[in-house]
PDB file of C-alpha atoms in Angstrom:
ATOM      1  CA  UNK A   1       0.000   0.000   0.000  1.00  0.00           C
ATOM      2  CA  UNK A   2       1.180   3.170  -0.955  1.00  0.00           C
ATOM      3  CA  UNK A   3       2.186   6.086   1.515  1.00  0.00           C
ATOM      4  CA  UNK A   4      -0.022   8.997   1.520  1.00  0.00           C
ATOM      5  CA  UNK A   5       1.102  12.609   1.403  1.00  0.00           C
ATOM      6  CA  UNK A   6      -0.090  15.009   3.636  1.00  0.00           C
ATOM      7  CA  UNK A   7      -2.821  17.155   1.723  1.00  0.00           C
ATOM      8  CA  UNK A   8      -1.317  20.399  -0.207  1.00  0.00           C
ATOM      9  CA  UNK A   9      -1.252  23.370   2.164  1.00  0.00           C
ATOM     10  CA  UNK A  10      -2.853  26.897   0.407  1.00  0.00           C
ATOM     11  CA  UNK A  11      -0.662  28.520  -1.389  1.00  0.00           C
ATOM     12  CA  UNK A  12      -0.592  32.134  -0.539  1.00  0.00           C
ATOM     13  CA  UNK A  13      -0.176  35.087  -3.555  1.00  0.00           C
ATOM     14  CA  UNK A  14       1.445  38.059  -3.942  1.00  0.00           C
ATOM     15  CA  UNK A  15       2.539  40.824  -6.194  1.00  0.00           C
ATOM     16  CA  UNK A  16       5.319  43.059  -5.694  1.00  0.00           C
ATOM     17  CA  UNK A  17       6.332  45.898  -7.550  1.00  0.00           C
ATOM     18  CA  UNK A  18      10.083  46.719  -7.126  1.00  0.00           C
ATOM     19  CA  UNK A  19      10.649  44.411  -4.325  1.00  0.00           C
ATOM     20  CA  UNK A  20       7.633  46.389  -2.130  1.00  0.00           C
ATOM     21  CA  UNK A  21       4.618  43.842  -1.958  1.00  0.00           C
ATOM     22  CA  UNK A  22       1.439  46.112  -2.995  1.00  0.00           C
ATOM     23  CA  UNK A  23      -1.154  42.898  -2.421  1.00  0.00           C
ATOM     24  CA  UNK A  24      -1.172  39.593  -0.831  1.00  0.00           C
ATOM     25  CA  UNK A  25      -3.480  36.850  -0.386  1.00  0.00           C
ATOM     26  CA  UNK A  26      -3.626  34.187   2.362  1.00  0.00           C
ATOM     27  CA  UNK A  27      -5.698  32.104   4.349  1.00  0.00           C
ATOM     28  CA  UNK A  28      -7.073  32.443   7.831  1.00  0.00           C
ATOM     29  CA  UNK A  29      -8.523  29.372   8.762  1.00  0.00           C
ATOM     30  CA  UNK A  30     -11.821  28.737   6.723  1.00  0.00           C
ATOM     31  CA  UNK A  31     -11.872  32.628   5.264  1.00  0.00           C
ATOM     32  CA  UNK A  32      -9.422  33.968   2.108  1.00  0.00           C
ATOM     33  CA  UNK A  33      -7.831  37.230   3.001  1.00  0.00           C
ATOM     34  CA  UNK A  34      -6.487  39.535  -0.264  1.00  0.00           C
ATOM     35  CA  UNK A  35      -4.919  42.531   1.028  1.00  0.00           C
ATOM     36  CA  UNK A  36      -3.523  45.541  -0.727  1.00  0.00           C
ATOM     37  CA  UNK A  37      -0.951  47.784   0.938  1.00  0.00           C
ATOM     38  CA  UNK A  38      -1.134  51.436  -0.262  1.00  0.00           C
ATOM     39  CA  UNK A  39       2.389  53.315  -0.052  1.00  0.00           C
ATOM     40  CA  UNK A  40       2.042  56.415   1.976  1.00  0.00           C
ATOM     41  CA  UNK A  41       2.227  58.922  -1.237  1.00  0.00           C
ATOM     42  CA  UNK A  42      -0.912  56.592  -2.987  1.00  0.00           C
ATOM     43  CA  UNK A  43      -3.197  57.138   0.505  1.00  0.00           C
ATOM     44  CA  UNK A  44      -2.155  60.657   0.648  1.00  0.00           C
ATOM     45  CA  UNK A  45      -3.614  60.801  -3.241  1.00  0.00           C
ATOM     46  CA  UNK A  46      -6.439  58.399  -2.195  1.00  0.00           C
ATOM     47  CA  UNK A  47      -7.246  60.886   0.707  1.00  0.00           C
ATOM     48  CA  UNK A  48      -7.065  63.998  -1.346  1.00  0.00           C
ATOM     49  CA  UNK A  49      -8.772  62.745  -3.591  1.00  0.00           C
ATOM     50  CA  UNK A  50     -12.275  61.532  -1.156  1.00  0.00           C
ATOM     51  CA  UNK A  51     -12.244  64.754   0.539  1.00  0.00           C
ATOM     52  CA  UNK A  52     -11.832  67.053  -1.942  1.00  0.00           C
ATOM     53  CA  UNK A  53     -14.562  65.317  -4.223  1.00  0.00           C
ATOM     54  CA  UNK A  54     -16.789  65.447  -0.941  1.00  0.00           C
ATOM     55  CA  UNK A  55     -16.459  69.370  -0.367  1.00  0.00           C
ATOM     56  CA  UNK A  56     -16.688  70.396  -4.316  1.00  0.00           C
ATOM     57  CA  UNK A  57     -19.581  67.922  -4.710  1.00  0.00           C
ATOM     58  CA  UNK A  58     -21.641  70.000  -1.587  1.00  0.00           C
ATOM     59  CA  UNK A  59     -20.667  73.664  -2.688  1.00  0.00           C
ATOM     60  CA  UNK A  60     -20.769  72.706  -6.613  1.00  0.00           C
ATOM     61  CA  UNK A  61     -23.577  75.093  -7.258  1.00  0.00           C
ATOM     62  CA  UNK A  62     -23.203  77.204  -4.275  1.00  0.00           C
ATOM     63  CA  UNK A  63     -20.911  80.527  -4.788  1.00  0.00           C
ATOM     64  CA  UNK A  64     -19.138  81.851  -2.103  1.00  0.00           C
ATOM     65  CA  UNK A  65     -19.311  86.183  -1.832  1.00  0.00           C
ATOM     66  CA  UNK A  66     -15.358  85.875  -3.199  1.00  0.00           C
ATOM     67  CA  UNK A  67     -16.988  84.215  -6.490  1.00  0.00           C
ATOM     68  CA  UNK A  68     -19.716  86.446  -6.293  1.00  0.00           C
ATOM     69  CA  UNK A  69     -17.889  89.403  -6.581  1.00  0.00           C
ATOM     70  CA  UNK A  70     -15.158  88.195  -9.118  1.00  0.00           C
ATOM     71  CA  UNK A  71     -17.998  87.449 -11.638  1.00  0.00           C
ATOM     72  CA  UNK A  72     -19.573  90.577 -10.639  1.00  0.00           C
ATOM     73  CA  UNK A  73     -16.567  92.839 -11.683  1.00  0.00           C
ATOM     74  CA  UNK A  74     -16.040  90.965 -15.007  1.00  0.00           C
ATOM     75  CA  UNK A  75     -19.773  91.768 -15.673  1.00  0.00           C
ATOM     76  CA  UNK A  76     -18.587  95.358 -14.777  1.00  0.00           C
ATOM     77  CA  UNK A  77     -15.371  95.318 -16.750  1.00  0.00           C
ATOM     78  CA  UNK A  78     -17.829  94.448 -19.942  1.00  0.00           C
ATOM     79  CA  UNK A  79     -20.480  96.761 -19.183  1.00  0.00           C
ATOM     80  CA  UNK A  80     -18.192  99.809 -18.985  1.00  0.00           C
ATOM     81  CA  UNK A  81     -16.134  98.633 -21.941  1.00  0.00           C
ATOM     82  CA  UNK A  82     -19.420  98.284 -23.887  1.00  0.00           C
ATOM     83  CA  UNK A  83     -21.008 102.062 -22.567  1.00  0.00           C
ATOM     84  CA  UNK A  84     -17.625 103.456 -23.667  1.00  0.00           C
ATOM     85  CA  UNK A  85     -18.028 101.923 -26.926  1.00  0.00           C
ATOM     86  CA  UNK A  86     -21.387 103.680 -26.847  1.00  0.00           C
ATOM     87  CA  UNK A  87     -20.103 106.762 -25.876  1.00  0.00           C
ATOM     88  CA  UNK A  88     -17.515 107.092 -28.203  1.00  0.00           C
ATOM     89  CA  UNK A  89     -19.522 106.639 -30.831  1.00  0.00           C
ATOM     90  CA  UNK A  90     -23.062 108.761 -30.507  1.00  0.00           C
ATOM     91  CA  UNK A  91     -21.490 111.433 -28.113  1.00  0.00           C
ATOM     92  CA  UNK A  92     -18.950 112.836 -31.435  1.00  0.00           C
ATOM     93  CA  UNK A  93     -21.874 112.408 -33.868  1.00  0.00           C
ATOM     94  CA  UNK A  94     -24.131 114.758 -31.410  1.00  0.00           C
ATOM     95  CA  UNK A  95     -21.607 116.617 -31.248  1.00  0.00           C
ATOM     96  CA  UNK A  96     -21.207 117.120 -35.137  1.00  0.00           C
ATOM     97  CA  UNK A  97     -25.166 117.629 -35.362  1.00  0.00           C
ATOM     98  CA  UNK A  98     -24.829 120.482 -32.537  1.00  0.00           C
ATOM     99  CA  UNK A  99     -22.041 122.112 -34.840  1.00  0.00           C
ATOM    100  CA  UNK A 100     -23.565 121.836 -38.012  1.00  0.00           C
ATOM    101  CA  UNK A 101     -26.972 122.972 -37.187  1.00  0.00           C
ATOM    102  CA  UNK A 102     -25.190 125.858 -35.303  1.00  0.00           C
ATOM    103  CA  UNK A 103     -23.246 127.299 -38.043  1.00  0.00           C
ATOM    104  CA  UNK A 104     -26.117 126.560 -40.449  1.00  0.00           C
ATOM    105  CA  UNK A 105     -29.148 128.049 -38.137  1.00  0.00           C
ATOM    106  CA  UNK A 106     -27.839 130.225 -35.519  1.00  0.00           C
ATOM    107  CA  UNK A 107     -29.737 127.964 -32.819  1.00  0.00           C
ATOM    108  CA  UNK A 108     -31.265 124.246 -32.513  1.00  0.00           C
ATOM    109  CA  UNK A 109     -34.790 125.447 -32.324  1.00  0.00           C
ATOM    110  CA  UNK A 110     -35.154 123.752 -35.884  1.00  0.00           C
ATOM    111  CA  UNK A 111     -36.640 120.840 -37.272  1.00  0.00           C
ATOM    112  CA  UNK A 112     -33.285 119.331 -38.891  1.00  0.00           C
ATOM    113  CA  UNK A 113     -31.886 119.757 -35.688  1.00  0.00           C
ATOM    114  CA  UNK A 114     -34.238 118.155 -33.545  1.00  0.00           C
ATOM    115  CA  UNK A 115     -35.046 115.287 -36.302  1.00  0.00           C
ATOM    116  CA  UNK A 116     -31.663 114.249 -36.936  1.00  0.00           C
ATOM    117  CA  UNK A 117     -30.816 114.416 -32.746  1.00  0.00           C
ATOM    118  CA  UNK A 118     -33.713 111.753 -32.142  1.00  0.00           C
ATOM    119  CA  UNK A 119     -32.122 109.168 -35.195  1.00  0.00           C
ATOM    120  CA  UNK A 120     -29.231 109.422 -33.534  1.00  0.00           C
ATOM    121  CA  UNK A 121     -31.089 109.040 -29.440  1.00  0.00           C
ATOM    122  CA  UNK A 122     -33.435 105.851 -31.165  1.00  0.00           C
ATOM    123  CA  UNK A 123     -30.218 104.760 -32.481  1.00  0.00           C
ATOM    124  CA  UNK A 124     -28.352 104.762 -29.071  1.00  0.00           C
ATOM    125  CA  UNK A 125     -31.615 103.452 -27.400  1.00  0.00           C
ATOM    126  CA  UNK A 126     -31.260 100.771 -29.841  1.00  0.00           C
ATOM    127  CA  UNK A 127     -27.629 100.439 -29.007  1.00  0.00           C
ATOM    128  CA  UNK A 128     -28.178 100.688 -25.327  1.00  0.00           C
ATOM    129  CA  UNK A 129     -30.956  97.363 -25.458  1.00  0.00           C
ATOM    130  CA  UNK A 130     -28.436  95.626 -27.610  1.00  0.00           C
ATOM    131  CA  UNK A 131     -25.942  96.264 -24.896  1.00  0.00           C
ATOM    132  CA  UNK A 132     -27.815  94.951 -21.834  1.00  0.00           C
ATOM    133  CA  UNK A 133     -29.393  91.946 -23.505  1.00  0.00           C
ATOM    134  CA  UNK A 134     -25.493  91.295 -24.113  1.00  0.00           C
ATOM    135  CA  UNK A 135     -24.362  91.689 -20.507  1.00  0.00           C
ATOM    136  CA  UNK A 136     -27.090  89.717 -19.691  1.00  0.00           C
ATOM    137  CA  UNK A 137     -25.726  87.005 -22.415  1.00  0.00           C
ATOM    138  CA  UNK A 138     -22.076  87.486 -20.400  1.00  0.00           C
ATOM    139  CA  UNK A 139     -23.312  86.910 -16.723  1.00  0.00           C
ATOM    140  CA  UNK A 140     -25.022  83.733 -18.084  1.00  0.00           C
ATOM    141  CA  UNK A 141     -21.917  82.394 -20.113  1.00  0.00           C
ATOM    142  CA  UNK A 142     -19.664  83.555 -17.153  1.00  0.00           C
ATOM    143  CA  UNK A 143     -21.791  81.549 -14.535  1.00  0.00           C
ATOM    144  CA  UNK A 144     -21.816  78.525 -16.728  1.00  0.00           C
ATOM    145  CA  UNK A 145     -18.350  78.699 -16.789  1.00  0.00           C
ATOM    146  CA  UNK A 146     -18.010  78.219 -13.157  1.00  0.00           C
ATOM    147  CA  UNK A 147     -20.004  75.899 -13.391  1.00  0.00           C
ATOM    148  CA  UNK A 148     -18.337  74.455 -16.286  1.00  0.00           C
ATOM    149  CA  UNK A 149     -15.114  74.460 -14.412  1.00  0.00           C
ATOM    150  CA  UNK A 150     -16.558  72.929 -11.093  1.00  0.00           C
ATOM    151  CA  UNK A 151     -18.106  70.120 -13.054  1.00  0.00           C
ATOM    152  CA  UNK A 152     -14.609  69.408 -14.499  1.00  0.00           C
ATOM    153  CA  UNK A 153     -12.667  68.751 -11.603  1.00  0.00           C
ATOM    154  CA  UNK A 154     -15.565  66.654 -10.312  1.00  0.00           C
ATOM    155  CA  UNK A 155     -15.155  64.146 -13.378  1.00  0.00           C
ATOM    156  CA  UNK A 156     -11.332  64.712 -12.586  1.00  0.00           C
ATOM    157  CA  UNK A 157     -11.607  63.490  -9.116  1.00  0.00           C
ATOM    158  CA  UNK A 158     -14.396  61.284  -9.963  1.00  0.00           C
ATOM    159  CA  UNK A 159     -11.581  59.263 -12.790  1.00  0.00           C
ATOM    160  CA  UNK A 160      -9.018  59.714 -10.441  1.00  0.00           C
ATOM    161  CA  UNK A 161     -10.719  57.733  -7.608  1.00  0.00           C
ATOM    162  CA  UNK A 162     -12.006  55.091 -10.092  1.00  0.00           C
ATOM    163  CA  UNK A 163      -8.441  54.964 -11.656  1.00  0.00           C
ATOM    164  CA  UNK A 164      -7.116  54.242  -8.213  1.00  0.00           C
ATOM    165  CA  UNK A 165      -9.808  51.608  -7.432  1.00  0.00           C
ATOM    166  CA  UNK A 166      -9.556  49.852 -10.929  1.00  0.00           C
ATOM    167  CA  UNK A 167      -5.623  49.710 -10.074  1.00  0.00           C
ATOM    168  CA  UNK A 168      -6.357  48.331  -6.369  1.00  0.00           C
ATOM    169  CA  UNK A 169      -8.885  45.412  -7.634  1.00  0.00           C
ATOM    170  CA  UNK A 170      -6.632  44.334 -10.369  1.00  0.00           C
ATOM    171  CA  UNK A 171      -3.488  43.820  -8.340  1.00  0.00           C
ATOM    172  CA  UNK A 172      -5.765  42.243  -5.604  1.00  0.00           C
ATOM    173  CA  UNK A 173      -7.009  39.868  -8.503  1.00  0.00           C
ATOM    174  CA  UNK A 174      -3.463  39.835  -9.509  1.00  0.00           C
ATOM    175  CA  UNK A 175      -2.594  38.224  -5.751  1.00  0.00           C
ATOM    176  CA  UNK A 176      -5.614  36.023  -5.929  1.00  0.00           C
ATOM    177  CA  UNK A 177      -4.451  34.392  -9.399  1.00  0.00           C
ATOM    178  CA  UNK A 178      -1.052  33.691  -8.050  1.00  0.00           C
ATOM    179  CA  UNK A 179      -2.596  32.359  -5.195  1.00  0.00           C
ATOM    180  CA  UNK A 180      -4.706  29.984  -7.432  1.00  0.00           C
ATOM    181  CA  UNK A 181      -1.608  29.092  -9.851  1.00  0.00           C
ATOM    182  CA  UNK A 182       0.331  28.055  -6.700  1.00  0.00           C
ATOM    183  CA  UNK A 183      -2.706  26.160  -5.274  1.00  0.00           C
ATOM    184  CA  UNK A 184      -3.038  24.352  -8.744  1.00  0.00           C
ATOM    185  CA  UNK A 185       0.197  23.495  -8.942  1.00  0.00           C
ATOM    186  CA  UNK A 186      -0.059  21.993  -5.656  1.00  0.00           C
ATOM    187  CA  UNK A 187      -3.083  20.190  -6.099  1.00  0.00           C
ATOM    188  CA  UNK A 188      -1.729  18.220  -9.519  1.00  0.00           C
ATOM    189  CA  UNK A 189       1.307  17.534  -8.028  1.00  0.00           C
ATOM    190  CA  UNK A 190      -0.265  16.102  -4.781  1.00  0.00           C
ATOM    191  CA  UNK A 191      -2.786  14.082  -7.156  1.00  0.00           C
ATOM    192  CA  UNK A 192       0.050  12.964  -9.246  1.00  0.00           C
ATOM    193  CA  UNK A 193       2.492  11.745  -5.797  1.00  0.00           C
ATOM    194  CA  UNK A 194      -0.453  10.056  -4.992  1.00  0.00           C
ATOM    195  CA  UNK A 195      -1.706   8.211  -7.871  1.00  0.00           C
ATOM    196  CA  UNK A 196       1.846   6.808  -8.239  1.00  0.00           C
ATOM    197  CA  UNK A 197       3.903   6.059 -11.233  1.00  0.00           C
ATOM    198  CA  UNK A 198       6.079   9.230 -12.408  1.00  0.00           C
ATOM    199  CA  UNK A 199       3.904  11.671 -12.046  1.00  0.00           C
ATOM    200  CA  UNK A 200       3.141  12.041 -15.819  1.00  0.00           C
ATOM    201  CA  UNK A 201      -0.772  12.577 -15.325  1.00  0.00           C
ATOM    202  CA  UNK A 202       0.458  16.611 -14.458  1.00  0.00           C
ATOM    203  CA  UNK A 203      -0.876  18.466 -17.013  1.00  0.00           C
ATOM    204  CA  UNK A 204       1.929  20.731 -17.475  1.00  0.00           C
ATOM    205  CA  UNK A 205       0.821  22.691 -20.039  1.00  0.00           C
ATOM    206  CA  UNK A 206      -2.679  23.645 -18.052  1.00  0.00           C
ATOM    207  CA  UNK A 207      -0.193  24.296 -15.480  1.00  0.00           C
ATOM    208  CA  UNK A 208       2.597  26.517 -17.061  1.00  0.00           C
ATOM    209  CA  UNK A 209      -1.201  28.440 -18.595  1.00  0.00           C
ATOM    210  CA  UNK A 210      -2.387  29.240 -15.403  1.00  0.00           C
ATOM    211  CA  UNK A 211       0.471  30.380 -14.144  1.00  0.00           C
ATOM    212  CA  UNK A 212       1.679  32.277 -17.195  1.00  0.00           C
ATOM    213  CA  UNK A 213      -2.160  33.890 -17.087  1.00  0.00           C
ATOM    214  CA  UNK A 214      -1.581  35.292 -13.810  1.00  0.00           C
ATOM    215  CA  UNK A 215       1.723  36.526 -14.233  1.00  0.00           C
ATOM    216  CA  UNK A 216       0.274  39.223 -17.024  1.00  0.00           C
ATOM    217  CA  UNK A 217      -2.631  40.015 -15.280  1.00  0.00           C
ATOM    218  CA  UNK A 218       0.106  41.105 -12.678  1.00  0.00           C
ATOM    219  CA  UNK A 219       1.570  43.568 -15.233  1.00  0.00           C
ATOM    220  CA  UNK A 220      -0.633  46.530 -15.948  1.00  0.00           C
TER     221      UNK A 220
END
C-alpha cells in the first residue's frame, strides 16, 4: 500500500512591484484574506482625492461672496467697456449735429436739428438694449463657466478615484491568481504523488497556462 502525502497546504499570492509587496493573499482558517498595501504617497492621493470630491460635490452650485464678486466685476469690466463703446460713438456724432446745425441756423430750435438728434437718441436706445441683452448674455456664459469648471474637476476626481480603485482590484485579482496558480500546482502535483507512477498525469501545459495567465494580469 502506498504512503499517503499530507494534503497540499494553500498557497498564498502576492505581487510586488520593485521588491515592495502592494497585495497579498492568504488564508485564515476557513476565510481567504487579499490585502492591498497602499504606499504612503498613494493614501495621501487616495485621501485627497475623497475629501476634496466630498467638499466640491456639496458647494458645486453654491458661490461663495469671493466668487460672487469676481464674476460681478467681469460683468462690470464688460459693461463699462461696452457704454464706452457707446459713448464714443453717438457722443462725437451729437456733437457734429450740434455744430452743423449751429453754423447753419444760428440755434437748434429747428426741425433738422431736432429730427436728426432723435435718429441718432433711437439709435443709441437701440444700441443701449443691444448692450444689456449682451451683458445679460455674459453673466449667463460667465456663470456657466463656473459651473463648467466645477463640473470638471468633479469628473477629474471622480476618474481619479475610479483609476485608483480599478488599479487596487486588479493587483488584488493579480494576488488572488497567483494564489490559485500556486494552489493548482499543488493540487496536480499532490494528485500525481499520490496516484503513483512518475507523475506524468500533471498536465503541465494547463499548469505553465495558469500560471503564465496570472503573471500578465500582474503587469498593468
Amino acid at each position: 500500500m502506498s504512503k499517503k502525502t499530507k494534503y497540499p497546504a494553500f498557497s498564498n499570492g502576492s505581487v510586488s512591484i520593485n521588491g515592495d509587496t502592494v497585495a497579498t493573499t492568504s488564508k485564515d482558517g476557513n476565510t481567504v484574506n487579499t490585502n492591498y498595501n497602499m504606499s504612503e504617497t498613494e493614501k495621501n492621493i487616495y485621501d485627497y482625492v475623497q475629501n476634496s470630491f466630498l467638499d466640491s460635490l456639496k458647494n458645486v452650485n453654491v458661490f461663495d461672496e469671493d466668487t460672487k464678486k469676481n464674476l460681478q466685476s467681469q460683468v462690470d469690466a464688460y459693461t463699462n467697456k461696452g457704454l464706452d463703446i457707446i459713448n464714443n460713438t453717438y457722443t462725437p456724432m451729437i456733437n457734429d449735429l450740434k455744430n452743423d446745425v449751429a453754423s447753419r441756423f444760428g440755434n437748434f430750435d429747428n426741425s433738422v436739428f431736432m429730427d436728426n438728434l432723435n435718429s441718432i437718441e433711437d439709435s443709441r436706445a437701440d444700441a443701449m438694449n443691444s448692450l444689456t441683452q449682451d451683458i445679460l448674455a455674459q453673466q449667463n456664459n460667465l456663470i456657466n463657466d463656473e459651473l463648467s469648471r466645477r463640473y470638471n474637476y468633479l469628473n477629474l476626481l471622480s476618474g481619479t478615484q475610479d483609476q485608483i480603485t480599478s488599479n487596487i482590484f486588479n493587483y488584488l485579482n493579480a494576488a488572488l491568481q497567483n494564489s490559485s496558480a500556486g494552489n493548482s500546482y499543488n493540487q496536480a502535483n499532490y494528485n500525481a504523488t499520490n496516484g503513483g507512477g512518475s507523475g506524468s498525469s500533471i498536465d503541465f501545459a494547463n499548469l505553465i497556462s495558469t500560471i503564465g495567465q496570472a503573471f500578465l494580469k500582474s503587469r498593468f
